[in-house]
PDB file of C-alpha atoms in Angstrom:
ATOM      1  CA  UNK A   1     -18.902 -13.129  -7.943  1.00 82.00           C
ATOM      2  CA  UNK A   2     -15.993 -14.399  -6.175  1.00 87.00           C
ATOM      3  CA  UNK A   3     -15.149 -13.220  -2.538  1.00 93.00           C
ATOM      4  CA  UNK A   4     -12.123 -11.255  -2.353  1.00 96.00           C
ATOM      5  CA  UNK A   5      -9.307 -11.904  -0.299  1.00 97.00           C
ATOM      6  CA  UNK A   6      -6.703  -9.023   0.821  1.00 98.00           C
ATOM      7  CA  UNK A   7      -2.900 -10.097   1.750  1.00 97.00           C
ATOM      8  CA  UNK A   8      -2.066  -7.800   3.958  1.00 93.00           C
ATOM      9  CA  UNK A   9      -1.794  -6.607   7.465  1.00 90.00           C
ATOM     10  CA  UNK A  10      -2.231  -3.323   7.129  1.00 91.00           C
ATOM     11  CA  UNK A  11      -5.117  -1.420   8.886  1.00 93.00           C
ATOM     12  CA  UNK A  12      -5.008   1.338   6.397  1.00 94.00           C
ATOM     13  CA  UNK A  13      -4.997  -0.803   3.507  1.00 96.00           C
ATOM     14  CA  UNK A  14      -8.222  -2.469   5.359  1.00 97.00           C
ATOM     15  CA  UNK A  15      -9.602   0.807   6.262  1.00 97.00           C
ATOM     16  CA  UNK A  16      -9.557   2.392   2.734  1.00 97.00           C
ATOM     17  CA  UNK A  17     -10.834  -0.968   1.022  1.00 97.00           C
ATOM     18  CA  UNK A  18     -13.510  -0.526   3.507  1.00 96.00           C
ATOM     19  CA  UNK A  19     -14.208   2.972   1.990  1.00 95.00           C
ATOM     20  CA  UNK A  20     -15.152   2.509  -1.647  1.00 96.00           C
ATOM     21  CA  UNK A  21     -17.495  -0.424  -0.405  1.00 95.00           C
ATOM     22  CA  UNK A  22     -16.035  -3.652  -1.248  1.00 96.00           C
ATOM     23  CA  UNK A  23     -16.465  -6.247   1.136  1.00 95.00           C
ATOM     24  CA  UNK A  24     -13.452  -9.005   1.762  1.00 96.00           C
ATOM     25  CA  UNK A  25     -11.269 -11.287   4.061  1.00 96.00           C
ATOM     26  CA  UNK A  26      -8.314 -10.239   5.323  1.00 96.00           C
ATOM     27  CA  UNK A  27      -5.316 -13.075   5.311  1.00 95.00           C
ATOM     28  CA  UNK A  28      -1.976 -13.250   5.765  1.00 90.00           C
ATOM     29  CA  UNK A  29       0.647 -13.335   3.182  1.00 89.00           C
ATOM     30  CA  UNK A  30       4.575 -13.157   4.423  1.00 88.00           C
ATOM     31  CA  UNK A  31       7.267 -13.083   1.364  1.00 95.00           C
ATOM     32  CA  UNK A  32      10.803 -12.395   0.953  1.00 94.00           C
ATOM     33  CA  UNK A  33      10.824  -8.396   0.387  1.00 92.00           C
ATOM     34  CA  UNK A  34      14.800  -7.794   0.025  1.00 92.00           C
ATOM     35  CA  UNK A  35      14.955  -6.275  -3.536  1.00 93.00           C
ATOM     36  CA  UNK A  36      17.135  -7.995  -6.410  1.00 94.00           C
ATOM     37  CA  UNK A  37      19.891  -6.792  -7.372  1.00 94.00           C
ATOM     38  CA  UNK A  38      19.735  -3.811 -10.144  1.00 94.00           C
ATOM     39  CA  UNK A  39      16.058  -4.174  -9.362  1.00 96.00           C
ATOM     40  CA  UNK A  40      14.272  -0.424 -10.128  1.00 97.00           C
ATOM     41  CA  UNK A  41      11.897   0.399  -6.834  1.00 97.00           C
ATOM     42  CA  UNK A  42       9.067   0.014  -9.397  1.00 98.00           C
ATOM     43  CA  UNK A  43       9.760  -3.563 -10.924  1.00 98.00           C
ATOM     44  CA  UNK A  44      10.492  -4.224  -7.077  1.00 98.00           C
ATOM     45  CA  UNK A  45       7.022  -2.683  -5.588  1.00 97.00           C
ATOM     46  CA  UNK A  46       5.207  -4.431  -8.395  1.00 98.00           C
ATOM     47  CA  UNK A  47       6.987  -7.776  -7.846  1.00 98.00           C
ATOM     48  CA  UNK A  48       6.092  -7.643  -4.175  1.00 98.00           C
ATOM     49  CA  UNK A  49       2.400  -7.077  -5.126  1.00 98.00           C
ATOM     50  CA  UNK A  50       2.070  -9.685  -7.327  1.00 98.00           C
ATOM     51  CA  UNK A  51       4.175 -11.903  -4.738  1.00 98.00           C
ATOM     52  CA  UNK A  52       1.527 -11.104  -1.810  1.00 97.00           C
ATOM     53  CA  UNK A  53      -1.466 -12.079  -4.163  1.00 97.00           C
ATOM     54  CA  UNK A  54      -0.054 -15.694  -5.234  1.00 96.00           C
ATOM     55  CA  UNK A  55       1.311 -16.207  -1.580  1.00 96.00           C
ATOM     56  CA  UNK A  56      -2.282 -15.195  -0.110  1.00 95.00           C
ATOM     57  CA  UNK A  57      -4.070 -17.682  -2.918  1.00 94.00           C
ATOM     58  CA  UNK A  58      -1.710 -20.247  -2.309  1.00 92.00           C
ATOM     59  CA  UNK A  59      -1.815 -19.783   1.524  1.00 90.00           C
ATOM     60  CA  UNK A  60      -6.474 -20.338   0.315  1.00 90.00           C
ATOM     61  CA  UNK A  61      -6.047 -23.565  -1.605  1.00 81.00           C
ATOM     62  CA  UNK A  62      -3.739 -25.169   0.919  1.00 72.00           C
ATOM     63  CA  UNK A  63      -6.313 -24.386   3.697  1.00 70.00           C
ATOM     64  CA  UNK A  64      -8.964 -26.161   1.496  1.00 63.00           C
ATOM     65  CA  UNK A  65     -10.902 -22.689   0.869  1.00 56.00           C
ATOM     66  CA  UNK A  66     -10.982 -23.860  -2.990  1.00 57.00           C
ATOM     67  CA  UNK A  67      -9.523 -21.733  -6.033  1.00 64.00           C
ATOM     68  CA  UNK A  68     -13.023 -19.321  -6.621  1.00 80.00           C
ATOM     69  CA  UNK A  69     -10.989 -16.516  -5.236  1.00 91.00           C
ATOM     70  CA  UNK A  70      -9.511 -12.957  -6.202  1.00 96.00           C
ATOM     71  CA  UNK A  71      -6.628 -11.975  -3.839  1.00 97.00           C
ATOM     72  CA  UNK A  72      -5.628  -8.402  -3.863  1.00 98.00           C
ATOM     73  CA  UNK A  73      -1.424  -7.523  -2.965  1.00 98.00           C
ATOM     74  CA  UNK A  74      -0.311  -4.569  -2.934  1.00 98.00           C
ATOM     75  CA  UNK A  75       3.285  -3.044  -1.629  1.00 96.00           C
ATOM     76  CA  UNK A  76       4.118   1.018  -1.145  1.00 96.00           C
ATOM     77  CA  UNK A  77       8.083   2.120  -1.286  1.00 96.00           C
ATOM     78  CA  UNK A  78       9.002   6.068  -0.207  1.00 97.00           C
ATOM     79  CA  UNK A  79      11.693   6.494  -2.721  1.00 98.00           C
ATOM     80  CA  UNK A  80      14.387   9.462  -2.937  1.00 97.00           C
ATOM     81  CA  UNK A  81      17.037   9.641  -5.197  1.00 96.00           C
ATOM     82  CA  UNK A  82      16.350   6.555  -6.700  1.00 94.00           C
ATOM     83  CA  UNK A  83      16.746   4.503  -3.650  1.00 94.00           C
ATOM     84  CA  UNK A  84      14.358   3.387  -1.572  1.00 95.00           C
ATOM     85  CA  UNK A  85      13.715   4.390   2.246  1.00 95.00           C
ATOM     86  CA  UNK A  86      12.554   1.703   4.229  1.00 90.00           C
ATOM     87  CA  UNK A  87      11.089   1.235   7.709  1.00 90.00           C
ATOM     88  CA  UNK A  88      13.200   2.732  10.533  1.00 92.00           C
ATOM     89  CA  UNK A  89      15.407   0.747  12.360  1.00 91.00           C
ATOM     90  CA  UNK A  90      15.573   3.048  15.373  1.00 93.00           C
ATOM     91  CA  UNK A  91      15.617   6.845  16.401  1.00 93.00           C
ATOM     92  CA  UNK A  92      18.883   7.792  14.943  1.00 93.00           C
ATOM     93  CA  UNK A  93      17.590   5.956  11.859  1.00 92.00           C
ATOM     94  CA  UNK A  94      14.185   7.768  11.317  1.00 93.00           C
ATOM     95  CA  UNK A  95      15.911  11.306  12.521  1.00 93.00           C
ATOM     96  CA  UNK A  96      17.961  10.815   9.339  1.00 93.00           C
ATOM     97  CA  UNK A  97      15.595   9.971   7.080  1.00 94.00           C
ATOM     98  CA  UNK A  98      13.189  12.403   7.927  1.00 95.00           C
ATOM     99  CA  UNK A  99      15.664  15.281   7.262  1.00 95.00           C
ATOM    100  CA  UNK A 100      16.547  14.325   4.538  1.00 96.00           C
ATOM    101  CA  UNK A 101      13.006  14.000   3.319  1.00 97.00           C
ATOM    102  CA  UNK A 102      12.807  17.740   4.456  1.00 97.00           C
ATOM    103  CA  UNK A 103      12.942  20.676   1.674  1.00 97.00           C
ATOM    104  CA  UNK A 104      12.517  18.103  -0.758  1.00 97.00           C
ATOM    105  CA  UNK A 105      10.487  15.864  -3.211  1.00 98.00           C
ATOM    106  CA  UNK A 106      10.058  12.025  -3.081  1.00 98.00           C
ATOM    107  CA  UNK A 107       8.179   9.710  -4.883  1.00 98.00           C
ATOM    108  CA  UNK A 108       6.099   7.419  -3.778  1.00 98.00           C
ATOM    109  CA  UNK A 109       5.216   3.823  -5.361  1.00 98.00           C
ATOM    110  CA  UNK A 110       2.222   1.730  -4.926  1.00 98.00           C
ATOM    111  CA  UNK A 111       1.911  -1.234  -7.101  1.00 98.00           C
ATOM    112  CA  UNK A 112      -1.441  -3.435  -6.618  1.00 98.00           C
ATOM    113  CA  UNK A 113      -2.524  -6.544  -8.131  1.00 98.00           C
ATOM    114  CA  UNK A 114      -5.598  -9.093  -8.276  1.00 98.00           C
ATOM    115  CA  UNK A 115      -5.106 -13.129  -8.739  1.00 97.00           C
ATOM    116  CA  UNK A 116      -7.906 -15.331  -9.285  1.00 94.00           C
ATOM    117  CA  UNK A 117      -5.545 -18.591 -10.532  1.00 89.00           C
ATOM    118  CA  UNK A 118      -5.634 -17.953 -13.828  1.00 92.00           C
ATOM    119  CA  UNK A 119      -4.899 -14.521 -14.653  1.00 95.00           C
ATOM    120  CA  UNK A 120      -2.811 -12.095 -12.492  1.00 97.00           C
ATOM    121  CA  UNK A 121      -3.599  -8.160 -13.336  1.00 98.00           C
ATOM    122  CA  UNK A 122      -1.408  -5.188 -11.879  1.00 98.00           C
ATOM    123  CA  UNK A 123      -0.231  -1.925 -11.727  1.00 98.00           C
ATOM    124  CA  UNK A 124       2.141   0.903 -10.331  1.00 98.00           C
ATOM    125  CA  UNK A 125       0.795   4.071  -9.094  1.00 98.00           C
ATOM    126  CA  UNK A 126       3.957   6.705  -8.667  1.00 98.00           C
ATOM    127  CA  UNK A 127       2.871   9.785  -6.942  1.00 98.00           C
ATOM    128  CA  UNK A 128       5.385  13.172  -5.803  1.00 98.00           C
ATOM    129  CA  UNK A 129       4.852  14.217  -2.033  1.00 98.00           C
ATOM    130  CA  UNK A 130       7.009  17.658  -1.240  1.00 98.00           C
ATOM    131  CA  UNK A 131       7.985  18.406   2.825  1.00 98.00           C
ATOM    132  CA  UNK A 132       8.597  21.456   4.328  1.00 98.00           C
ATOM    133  CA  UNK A 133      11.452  22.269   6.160  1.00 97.00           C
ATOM    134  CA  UNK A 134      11.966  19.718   9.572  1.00 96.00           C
ATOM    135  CA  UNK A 135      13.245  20.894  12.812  1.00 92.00           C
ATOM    136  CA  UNK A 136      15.451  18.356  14.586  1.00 89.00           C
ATOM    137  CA  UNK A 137      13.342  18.568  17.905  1.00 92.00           C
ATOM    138  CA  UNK A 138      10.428  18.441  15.606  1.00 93.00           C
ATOM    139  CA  UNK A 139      12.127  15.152  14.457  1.00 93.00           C
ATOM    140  CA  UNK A 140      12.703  13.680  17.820  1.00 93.00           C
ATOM    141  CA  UNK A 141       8.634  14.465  18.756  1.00 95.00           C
ATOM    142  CA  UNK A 142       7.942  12.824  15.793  1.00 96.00           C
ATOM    143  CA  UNK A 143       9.884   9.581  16.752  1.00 95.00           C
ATOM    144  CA  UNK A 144       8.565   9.776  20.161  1.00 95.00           C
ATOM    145  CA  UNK A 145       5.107   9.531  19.359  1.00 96.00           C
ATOM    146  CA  UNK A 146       5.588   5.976  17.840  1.00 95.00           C
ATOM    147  CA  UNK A 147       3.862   6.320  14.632  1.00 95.00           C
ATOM    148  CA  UNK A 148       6.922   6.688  12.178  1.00 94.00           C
ATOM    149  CA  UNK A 149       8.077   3.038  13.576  1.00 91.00           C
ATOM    150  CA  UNK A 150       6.138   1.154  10.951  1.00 87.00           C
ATOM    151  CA  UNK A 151       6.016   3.218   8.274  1.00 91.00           C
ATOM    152  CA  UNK A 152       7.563   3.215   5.041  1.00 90.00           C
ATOM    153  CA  UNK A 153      10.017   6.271   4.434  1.00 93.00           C
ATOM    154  CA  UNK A 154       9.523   6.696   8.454  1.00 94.00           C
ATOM    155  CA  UNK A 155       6.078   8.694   8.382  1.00 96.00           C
ATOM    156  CA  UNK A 156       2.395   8.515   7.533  1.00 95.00           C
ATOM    157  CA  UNK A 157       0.994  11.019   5.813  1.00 97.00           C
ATOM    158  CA  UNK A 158      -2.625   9.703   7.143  1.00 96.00           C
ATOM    159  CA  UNK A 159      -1.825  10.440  10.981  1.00 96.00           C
ATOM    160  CA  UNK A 160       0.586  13.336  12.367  1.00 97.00           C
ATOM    161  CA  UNK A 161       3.123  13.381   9.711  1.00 97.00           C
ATOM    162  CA  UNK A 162       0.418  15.036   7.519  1.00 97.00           C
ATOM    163  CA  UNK A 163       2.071  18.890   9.205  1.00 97.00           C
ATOM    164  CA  UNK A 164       4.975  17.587   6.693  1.00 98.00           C
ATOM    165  CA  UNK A 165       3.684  17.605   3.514  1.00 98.00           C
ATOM    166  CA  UNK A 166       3.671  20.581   1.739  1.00 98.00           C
ATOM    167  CA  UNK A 167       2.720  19.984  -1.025  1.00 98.00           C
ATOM    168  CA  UNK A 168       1.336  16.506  -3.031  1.00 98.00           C
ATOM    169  CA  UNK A 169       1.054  15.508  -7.078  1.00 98.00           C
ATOM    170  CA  UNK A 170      -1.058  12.210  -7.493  1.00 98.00           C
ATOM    171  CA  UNK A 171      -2.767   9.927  -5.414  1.00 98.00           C
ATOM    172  CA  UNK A 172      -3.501  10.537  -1.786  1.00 98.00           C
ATOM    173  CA  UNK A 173      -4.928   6.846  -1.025  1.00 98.00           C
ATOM    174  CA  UNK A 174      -1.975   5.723  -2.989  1.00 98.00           C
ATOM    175  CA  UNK A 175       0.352   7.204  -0.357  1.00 97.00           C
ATOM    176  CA  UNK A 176      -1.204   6.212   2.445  1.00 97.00           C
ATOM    177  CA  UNK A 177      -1.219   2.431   1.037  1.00 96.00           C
ATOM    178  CA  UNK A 178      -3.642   1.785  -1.555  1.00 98.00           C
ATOM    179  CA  UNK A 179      -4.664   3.255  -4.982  1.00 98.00           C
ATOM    180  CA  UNK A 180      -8.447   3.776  -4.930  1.00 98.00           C
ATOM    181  CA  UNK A 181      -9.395   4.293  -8.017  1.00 98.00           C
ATOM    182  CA  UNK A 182      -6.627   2.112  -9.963  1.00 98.00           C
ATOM    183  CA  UNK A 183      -7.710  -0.593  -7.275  1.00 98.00           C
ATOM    184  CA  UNK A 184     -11.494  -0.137  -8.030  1.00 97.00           C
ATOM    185  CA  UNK A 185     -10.956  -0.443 -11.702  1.00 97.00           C
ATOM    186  CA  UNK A 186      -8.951  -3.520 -11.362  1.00 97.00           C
ATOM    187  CA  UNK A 187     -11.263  -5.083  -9.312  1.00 97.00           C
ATOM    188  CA  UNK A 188     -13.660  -4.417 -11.351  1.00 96.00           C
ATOM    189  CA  UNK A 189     -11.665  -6.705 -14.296  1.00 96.00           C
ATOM    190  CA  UNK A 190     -11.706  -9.407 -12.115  1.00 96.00           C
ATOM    191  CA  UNK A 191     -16.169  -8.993 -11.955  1.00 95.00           C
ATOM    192  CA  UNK A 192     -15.996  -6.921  -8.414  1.00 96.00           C
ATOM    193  CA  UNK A 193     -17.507  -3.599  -8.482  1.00 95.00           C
ATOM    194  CA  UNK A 194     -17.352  -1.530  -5.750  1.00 94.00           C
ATOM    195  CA  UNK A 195     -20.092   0.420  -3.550  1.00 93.00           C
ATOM    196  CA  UNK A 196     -21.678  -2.923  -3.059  1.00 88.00           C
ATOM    197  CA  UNK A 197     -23.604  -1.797  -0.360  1.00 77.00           C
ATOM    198  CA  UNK A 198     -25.597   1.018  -2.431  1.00 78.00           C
ATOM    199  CA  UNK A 199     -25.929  -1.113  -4.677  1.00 65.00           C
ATOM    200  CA  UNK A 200     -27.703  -3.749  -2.906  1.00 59.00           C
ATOM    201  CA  UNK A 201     -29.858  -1.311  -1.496  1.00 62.00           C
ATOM    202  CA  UNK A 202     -30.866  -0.620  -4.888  1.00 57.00           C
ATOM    203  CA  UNK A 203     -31.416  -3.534  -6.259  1.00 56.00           C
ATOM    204  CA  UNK A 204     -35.453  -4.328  -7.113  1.00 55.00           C
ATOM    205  CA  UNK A 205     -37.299  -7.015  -5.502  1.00 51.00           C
TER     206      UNK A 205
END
């Protein structure tokens, strides 16, 4: 079995890989991420997936770690009205978006994929997260506890923005970063199951 490699910085993306019980390396992987133009948000979220995993192998070989490696990408976009919200710039910038997130539906795109140098496998996950109605000083709290500052769409529905949602139609681990069990059953393609620590534990002597 190869080891698995996953391009990304993100601790939740680390954290839920951590959770179905698939053990891996965490590298770096920086791309360009400005979308093309006429680009849909889910040719672009896929794109950047597949982008992180090549960048990640690529960033393997050149360090001399060899080629017997899967890389996992993966990229989320917050997307209303067919555009998509990005990170916040600043407080006036995550005030707006966040209202206008309020009383309303947004999708949500997560697009993973696995690279092992000769294939490249991936997919899209679209889920439909509904808020409640958003005060403005509820806004400014928001803001001022620092969590919407890295956030796609300007909150995380894993930490205190969670008192926004009111509603949610697909994948939870999706929204928060990475598909679980899309991600599972791709790895699994690629000859890496998951729960590898039960199933060590099971295995006969």
């Amino acid at each position: 079995m190869n080891p698995l490699y996953l391009a990304s910085g993100s601790p939740r993306r680390r954290e839920l890989l951590t959770q179905i019980g698939v053990p891996f390396t965490a590298i770096s992987a920086d791309i360009d991420e400005t979308p093309l133009t006429d680009e849909s948000p889910a040719a672009y979220v896929e794109r950047l997936a597949r982008g992180k995993a090549l960048a990640g192998f690529q960033s393997l070989a050149a360090a001399e770690h060899g080629t017997a490696a899967c890389v996992l990408g993966a990229d989320t976009a917050v997307v209303l009205d067919g555009q998509i919200l990005g990170k916040p710039q600043d407080e006036a910038g995550a005030r707006a978006m966040l209202m206008s997130l309020a009383e309303r539906e947004h999708e949500v795109l997560t697009a993973i994929a696995v690279l092992d140098g000769r294939r490249c496998e991936s997919r899209v996950v679209r889920s439909l997260v509904r808020f409640r109605a958003i005060g403005s000083d509820e806004a400014g709290a928001y803001w001022a506890s620092g969590e919407p500052r890295d956030k796609a769409g300007g909150y995380g529905i894993q930490g205190l923005g969670a008192v926004f949602v009111a509603g949610l139609d697909g994948s939870y681990s999706a929204v928060v970063g990475l598909p679980l069990c899309e991600t599972a059953e791709l790895l699994g393609h690629f000859g890496i199951p998951c729960w590898q620590n039960l199933i060590a534990r099971s295995a006969p002597y």
